[in-house]
mmCIF file of C-alpha atoms in Angstrom:
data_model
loop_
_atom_site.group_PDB
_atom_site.id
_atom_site.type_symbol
_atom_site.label_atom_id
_atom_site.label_comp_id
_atom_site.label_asym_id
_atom_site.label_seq_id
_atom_site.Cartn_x
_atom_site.Cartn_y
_atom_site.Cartn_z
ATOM 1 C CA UNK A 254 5.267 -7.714 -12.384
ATOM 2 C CA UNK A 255 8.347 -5.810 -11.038
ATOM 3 C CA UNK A 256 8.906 -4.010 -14.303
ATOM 4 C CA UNK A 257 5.832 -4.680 -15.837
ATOM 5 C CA UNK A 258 5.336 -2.237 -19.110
ATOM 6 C CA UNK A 259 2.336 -1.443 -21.006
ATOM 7 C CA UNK A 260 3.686 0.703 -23.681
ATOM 8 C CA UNK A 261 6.907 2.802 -23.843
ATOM 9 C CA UNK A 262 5.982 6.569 -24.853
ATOM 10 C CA UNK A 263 6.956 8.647 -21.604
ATOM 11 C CA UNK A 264 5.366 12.314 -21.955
ATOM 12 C CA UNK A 265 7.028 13.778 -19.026
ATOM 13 C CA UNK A 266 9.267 12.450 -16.268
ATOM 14 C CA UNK A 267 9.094 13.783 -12.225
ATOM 15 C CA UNK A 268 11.890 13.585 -10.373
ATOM 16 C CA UNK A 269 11.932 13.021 -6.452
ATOM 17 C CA UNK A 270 13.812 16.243 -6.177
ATOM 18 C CA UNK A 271 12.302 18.624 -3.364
ATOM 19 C CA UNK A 272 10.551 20.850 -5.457
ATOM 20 C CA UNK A 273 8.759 18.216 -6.684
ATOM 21 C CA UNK A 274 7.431 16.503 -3.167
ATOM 22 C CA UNK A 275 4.703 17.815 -0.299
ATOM 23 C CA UNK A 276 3.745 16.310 2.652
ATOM 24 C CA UNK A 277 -0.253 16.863 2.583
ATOM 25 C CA UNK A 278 -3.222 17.762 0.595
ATOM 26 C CA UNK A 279 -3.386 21.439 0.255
ATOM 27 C CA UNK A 280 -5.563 22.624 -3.182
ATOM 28 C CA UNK A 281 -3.322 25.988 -2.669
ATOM 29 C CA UNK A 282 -0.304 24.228 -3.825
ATOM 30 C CA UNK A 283 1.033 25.264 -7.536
ATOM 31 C CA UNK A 284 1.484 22.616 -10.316
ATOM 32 C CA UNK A 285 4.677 20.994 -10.532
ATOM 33 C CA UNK A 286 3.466 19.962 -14.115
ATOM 34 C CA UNK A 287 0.666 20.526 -15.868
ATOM 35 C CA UNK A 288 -0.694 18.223 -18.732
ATOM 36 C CA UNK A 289 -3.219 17.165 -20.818
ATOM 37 C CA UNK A 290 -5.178 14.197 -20.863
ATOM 38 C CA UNK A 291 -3.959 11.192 -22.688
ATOM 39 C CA UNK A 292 -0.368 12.361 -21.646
ATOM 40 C CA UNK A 293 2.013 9.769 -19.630
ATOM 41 C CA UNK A 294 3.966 10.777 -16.450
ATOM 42 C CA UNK A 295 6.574 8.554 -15.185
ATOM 43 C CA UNK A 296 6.806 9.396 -11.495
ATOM 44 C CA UNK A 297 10.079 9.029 -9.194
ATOM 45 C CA UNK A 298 8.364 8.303 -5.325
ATOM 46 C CA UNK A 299 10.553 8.318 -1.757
ATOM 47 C CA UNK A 300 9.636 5.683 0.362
ATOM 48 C CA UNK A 301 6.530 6.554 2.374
ATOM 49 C CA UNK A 302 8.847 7.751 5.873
ATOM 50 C CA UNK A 303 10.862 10.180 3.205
ATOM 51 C CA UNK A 304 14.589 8.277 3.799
ATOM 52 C CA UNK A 305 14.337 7.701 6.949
ATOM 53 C CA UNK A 306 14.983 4.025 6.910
ATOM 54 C CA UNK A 307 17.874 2.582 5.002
ATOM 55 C CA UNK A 308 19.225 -0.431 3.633
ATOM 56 C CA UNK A 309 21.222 -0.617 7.014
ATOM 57 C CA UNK A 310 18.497 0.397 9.556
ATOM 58 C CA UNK A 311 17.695 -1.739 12.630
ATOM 59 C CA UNK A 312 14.743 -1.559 15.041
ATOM 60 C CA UNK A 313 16.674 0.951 17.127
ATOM 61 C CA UNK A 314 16.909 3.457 13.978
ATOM 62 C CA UNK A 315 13.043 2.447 13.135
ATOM 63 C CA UNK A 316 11.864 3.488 16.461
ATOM 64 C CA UNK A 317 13.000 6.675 16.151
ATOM 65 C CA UNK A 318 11.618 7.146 12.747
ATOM 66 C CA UNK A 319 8.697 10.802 13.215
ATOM 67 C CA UNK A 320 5.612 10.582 11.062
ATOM 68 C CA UNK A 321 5.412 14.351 11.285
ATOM 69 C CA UNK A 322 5.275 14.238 8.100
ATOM 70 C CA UNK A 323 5.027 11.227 6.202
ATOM 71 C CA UNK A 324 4.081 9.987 3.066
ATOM 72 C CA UNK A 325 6.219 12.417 0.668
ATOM 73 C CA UNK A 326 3.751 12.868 -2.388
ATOM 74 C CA UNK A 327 4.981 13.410 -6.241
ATOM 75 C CA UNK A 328 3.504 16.034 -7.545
ATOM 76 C CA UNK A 329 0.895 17.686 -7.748
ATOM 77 C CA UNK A 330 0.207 17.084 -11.450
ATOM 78 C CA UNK A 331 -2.458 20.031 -13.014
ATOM 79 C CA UNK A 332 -5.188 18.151 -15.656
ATOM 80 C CA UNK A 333 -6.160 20.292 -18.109
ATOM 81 C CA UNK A 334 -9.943 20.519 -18.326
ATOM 82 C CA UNK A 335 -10.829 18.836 -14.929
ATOM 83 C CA UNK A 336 -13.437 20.080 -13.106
ATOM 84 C CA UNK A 337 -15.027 19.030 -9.713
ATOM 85 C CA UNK A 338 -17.905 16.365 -10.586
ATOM 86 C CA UNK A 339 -15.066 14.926 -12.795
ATOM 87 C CA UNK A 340 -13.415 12.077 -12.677
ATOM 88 C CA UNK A 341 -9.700 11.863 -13.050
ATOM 89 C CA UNK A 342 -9.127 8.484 -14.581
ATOM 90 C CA UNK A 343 -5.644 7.246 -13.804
ATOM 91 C CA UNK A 344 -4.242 3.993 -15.622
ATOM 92 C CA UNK A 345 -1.741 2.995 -14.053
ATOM 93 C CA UNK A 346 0.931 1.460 -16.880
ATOM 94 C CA UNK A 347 4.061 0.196 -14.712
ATOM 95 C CA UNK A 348 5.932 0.367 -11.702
ATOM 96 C CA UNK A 349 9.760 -0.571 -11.252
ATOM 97 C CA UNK A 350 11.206 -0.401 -7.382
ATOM 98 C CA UNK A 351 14.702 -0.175 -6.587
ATOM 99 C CA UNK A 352 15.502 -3.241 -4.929
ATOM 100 C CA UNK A 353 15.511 -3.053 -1.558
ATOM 101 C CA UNK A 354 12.375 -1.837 0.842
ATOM 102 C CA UNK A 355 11.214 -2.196 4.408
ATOM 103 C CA UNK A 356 8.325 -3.580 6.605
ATOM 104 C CA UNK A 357 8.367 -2.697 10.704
ATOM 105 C CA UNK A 358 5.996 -1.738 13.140
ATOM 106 C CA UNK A 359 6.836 1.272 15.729
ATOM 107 C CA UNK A 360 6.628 1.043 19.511
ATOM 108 C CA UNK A 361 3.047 0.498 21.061
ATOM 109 C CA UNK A 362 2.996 3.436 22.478
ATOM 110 C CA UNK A 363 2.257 5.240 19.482
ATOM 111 C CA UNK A 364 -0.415 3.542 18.536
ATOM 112 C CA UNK A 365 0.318 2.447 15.494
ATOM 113 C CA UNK A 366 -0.936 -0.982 13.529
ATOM 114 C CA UNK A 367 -3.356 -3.334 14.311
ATOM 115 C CA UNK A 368 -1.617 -4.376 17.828
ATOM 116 C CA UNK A 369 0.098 -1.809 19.383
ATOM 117 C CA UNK A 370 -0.521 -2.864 22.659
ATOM 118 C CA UNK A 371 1.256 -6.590 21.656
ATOM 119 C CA UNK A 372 4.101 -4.942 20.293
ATOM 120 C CA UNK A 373 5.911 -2.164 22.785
ATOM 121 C CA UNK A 374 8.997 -2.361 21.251
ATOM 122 C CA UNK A 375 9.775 -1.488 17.192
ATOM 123 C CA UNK A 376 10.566 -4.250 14.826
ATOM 124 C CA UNK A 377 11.454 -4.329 11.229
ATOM 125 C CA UNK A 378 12.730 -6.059 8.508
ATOM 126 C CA UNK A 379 14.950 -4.683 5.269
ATOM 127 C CA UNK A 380 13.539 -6.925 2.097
ATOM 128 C CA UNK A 381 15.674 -7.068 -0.773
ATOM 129 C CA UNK A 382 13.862 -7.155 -3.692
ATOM 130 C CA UNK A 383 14.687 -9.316 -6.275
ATOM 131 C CA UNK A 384 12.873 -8.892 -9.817
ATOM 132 C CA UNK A 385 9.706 -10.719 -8.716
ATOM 133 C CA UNK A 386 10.374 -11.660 -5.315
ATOM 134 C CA UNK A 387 10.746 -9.762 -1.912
ATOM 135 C CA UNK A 388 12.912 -11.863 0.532
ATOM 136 C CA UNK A 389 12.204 -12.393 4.067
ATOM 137 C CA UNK A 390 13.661 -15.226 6.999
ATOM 138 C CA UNK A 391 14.120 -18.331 7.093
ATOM 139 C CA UNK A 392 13.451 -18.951 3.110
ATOM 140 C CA UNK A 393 10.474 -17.421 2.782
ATOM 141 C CA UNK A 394 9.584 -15.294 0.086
ATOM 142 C CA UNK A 395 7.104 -13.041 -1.050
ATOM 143 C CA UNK A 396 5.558 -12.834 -4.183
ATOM 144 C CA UNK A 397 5.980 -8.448 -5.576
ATOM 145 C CA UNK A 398 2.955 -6.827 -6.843
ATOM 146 C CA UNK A 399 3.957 -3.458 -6.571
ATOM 147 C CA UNK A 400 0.972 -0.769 -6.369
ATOM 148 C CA UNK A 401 0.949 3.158 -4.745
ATOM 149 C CA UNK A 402 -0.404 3.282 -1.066
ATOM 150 C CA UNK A 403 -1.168 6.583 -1.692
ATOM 151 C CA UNK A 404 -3.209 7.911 -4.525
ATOM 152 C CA UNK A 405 -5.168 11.157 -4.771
ATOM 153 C CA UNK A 406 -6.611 14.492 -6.012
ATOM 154 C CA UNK A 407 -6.873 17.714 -4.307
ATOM 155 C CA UNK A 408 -9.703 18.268 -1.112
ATOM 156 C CA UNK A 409 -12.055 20.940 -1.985
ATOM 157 C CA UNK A 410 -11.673 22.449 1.770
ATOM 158 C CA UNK A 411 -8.864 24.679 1.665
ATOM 159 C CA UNK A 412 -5.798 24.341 4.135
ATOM 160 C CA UNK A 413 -3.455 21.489 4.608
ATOM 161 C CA UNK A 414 -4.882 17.627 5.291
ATOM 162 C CA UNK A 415 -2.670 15.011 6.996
ATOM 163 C CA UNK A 416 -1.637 12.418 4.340
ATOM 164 C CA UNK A 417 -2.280 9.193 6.865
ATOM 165 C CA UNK A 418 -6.338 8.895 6.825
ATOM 166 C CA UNK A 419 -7.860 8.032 3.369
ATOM 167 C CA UNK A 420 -9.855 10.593 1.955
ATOM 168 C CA UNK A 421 -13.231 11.227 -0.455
ATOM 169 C CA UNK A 422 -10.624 11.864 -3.277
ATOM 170 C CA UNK A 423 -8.333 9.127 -2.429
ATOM 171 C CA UNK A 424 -5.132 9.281 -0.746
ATOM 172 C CA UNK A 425 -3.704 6.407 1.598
ATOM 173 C CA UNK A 426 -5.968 3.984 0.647
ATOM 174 C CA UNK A 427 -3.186 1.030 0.670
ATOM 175 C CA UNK A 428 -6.001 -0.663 -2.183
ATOM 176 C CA UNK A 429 -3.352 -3.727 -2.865
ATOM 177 C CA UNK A 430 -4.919 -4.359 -6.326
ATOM 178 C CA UNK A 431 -4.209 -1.108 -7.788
ATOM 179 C CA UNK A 432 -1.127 -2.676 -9.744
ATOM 180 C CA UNK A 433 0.313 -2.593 -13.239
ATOM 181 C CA UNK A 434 -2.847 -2.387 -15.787
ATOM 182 C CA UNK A 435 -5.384 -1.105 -13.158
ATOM 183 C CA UNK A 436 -7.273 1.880 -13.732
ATOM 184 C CA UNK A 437 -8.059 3.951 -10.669
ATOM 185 C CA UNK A 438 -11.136 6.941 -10.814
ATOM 186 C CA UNK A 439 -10.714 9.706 -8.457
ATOM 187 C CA UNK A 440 -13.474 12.294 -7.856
ATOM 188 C CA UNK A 441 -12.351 15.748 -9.056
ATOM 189 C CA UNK A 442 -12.576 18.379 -6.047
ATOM 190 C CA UNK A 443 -10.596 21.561 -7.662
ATOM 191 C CA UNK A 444 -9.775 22.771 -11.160
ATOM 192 C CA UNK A 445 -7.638 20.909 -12.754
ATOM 193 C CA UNK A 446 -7.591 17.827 -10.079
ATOM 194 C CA UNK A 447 -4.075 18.471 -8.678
ATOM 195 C CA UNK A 448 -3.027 15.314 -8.982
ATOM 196 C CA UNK A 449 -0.401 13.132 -6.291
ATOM 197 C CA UNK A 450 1.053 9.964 -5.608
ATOM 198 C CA UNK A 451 3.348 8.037 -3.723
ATOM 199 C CA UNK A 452 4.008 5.974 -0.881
ATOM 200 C CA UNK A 453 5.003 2.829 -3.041
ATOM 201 C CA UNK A 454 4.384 -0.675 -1.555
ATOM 202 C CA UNK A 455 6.294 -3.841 -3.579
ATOM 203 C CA UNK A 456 3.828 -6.072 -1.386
ATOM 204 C CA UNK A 457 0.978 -5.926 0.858
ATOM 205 C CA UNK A 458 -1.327 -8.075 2.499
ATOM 206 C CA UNK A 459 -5.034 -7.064 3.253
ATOM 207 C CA UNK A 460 -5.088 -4.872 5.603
ATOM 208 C CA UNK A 461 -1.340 -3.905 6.139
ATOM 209 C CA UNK A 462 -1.721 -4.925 9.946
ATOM 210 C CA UNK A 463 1.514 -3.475 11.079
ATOM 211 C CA UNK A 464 0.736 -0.267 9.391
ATOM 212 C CA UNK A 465 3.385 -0.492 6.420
ATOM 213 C CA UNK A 466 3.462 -2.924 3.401
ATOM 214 C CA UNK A 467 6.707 -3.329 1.420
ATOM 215 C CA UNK A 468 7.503 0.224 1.604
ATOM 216 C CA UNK A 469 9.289 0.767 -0.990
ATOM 217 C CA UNK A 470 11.025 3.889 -2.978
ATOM 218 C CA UNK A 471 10.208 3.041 -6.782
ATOM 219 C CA UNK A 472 8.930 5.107 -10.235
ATOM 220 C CA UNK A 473 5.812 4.676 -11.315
ATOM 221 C CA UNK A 474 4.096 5.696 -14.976
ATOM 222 C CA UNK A 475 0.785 6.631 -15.409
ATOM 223 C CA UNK A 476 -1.621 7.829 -18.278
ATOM 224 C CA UNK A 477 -3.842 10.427 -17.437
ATOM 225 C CA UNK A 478 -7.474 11.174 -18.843
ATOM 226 C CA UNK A 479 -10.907 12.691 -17.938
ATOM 227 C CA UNK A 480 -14.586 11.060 -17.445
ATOM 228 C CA UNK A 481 -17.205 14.482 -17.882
ATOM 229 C CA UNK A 482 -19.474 14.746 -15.139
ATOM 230 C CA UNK A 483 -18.763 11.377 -13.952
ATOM 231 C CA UNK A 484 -20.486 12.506 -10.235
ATOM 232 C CA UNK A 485 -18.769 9.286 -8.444
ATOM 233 C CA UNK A 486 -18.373 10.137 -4.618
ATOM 234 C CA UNK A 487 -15.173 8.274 -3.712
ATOM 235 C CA UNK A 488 -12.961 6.351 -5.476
ATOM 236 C CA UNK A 489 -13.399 3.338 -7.582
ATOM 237 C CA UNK A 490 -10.952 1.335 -9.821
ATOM 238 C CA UNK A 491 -10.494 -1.942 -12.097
ATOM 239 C CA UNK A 492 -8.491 -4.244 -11.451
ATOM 240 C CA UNK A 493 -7.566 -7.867 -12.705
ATOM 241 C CA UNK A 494 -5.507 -8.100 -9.280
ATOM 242 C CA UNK A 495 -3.746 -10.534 -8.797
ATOM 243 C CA UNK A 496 -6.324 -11.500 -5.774
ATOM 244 C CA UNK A 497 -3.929 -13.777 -3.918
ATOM 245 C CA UNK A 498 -0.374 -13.523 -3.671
ATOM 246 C CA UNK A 499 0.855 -15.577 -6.810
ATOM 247 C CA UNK A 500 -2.326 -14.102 -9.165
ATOM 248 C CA UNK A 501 -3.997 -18.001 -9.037
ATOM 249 C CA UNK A 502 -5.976 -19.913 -6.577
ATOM 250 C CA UNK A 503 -3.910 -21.523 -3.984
ATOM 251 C CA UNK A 504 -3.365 -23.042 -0.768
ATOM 252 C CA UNK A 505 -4.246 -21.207 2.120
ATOM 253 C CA UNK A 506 -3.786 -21.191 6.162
ATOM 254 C CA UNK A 507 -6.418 -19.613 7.249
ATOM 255 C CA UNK A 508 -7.083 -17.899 11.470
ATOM 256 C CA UNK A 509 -10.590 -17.129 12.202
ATOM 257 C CA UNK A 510 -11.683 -14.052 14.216
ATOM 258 C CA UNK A 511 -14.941 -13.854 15.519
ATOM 259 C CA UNK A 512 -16.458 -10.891 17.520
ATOM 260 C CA UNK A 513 -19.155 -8.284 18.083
ATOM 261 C CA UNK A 514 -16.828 -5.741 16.909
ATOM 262 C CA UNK A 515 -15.283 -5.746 13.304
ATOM 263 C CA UNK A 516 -11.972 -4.227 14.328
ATOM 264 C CA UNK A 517 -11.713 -6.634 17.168
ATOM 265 C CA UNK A 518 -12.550 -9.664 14.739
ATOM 266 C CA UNK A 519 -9.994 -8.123 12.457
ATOM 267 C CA UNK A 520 -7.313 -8.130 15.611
ATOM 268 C CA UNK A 521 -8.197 -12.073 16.696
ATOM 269 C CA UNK A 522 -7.772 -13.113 13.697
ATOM 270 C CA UNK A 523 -4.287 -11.529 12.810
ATOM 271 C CA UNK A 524 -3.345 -12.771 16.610
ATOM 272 C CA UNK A 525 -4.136 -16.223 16.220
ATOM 273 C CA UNK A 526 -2.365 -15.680 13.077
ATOM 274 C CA UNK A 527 0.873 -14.919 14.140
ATOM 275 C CA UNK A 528 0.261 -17.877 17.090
ATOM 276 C CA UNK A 529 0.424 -20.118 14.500
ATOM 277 C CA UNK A 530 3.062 -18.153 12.639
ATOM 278 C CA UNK A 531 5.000 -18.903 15.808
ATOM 279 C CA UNK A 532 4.481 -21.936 16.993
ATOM 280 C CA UNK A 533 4.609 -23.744 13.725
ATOM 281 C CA UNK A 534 6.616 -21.387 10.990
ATOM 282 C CA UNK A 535 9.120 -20.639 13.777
ATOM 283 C CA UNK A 536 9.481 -17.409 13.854
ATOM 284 C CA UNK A 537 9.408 -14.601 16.370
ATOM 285 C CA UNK A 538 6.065 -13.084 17.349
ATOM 286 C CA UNK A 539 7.518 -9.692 15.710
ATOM 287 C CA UNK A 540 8.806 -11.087 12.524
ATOM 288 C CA UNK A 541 5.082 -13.000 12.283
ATOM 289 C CA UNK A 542 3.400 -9.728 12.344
ATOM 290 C CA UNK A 543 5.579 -8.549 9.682
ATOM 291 C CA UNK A 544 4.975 -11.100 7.635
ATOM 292 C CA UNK A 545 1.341 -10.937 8.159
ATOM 293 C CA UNK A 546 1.584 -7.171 6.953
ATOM 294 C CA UNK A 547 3.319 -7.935 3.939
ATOM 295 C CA UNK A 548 1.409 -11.470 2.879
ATOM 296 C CA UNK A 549 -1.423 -12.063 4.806
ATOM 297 C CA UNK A 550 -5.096 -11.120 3.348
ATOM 298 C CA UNK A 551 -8.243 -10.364 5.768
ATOM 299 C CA UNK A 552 -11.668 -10.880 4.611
ATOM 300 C CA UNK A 553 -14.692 -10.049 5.677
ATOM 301 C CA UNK A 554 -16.211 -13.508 5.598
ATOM 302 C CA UNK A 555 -19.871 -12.570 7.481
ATOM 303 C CA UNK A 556 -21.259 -9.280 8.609
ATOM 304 C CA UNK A 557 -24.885 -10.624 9.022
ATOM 305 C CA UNK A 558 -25.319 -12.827 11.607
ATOM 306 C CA UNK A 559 -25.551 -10.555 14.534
ATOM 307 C CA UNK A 560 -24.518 -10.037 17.479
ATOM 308 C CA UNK A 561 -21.096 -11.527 15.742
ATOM 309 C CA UNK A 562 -19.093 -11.302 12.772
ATOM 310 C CA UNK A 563 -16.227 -13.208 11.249
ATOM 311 C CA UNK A 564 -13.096 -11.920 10.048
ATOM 312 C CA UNK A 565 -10.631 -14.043 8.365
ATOM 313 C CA UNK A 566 -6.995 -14.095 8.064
ATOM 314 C CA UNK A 567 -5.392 -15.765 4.878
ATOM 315 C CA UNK A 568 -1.855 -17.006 4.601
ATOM 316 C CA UNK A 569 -0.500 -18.336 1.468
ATOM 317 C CA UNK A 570 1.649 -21.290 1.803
ATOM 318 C CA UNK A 571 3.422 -21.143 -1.311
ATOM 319 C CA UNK A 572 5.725 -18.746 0.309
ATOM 320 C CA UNK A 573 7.406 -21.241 2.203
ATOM 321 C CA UNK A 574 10.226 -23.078 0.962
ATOM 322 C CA UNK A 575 9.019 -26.198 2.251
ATOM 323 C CA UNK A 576 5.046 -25.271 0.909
ATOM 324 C CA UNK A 577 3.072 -28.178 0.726
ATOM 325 C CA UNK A 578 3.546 -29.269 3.869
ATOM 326 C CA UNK A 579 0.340 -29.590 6.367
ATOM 327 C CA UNK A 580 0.681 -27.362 8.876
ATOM 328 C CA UNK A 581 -2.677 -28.425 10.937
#
């Protein structure tokens, strides 16, 4: 998982030195590298607030932390021979973080995560990673799956693009199943693609609620190659997941949240979510809304049935030292 390899031939290693990292998508921006495809990069990625945070940071020194800018990218990586109405085709071979990572949310006045207004003050939590297994309070722990929240190819409009919103070619998607043996397809804007990643998460639930996963600062090695005229519009990928946190089907808790509005379905059910997170997991309203950013999976279970829709929040309960138990 972790360390998962597929292979061992490394074409060309990036550092996270500065002249190797930018802070948005700008198609003026030279090549740090430029290879061909079938060639293997292993990149080195900062953690997704650029150092900010540290193994010794509090909520105090995560309030403070500026997203102007975020999300220092790796790269960008020239493809020889891409053209726009390519596709860049990206396997993904391995990922190995460095042991240690974060998961906070910033004061509600920024307006930040799922609940800002729930949330005024910052919270956060430093994981240490452990092979497999991301450690959080009171026993729990979270299975690691790492993937890249951010993923991308050059915009064909010219200028600089803010890294946070996903984009037509990618970016901060935060797709948790782009792990270890995916292959991710990004539409080619530019010449030669101008390829980026970084923004490493060891964990994430669906959705990333508090607006980071496990961020994480971690290397990642890719193969590169080219699909001719491939014409896809946005991005699309393979995957064999893992689709819940352990990679089989297991028990779940699971918070309804039903509305006219899907972003307010989305918000019930993460709220009654970390209610129950609360009242019977015992922990703190803030360290439930971590959690539910790191491990907990929304799902769209009905978009049909007007006026309202269902959203569903999904909580595995193997990551409880005491799992098993009935919570109802």
């Amino acid at each position: 998982m972790a360390n998962q390899h597929h292979g061992h031939r490394v074409d060309y290693h990036l550092s996270d030195a500065d002249h190797n990292i930018h802070n948005a998508w700008d198609n003026s921006l030279e090549p740090v590298l430029t290879v061909e495809p079938g060639d293997v990069v292993r990149f080195e990625c900062r953690d997704a607030v650029d150092g900010q945070v540290t193994i010794e940071s509090g909520p105090e020194e995560f309030s403070n932390v500026s997203f102007d800018p975020v999300h220092p990218l790796t790269g960008p990586v020239a493809v020889e021979g891409a053209e726009p109405g390519d596709a860049l085709v990206v396997e993904l071979r391995s990922f190995q973080h460095k042991g240690w990572g974060y998961t906070g949310f910033l004061p509600g006045e920024m307006g930040l995560g799922l609940l800002p207004e729930e949330f005024p003050e910052a919270g956060v939590h430093i994981w240490d990673l452990e092979d497999d297994v991301g450690h959080f309070v009171n026993g729990i722990e979270v299975p690691l799956d790492p993937f890249p929240g951010t993923i991308g190819v050059a915009p064909a409009e010219s200028g600089e693009h803010d890294t946070l919103p996903p984009r037509r070619v990618g970016g901060n998607m935060d797709v948790k199943h782009m792990t270890a043996g995916s292959t991710v397809r990004l539409p080619v804007e530019v010449d030669d693609a101008l390829f980026s990643i970084g923004d490493c998460h060891a964990a994430q639930g669906d959705g990333e609620v508090s607006v980071t996963g496990i961020e994480a600062p971690m290397f990642v090695t890719a193969r590169f190659d080219l699909q001719k005229d491939a014409d896809i519009e946005q991005p699309q990928f393979e995957t064999d997941g893992p689709f819940t946190p352990t990679g089989r089907d297991e028990r779940m808790y699971g918070t309804t949240g039903i509305a006219d509005d899907l972003m307010e379905a989305a918000r019930l059910a993460v709220r009654h979510m970390i209610d129950h997170l609360h009242e019977k997991r015992d922990l703190t309203r803030g360290e439930a809304y971590i959690l539910c950013s790191a491990a907990v999976d929304l799902k769209i279970n009905e978009i049909v049935d007007a006026p309202n829709w269902v959203v569903s929040a999904y909580l595995p309960e193997s990551i409880f030292p005491d799992s098993g138990v009935d919570t109802i």
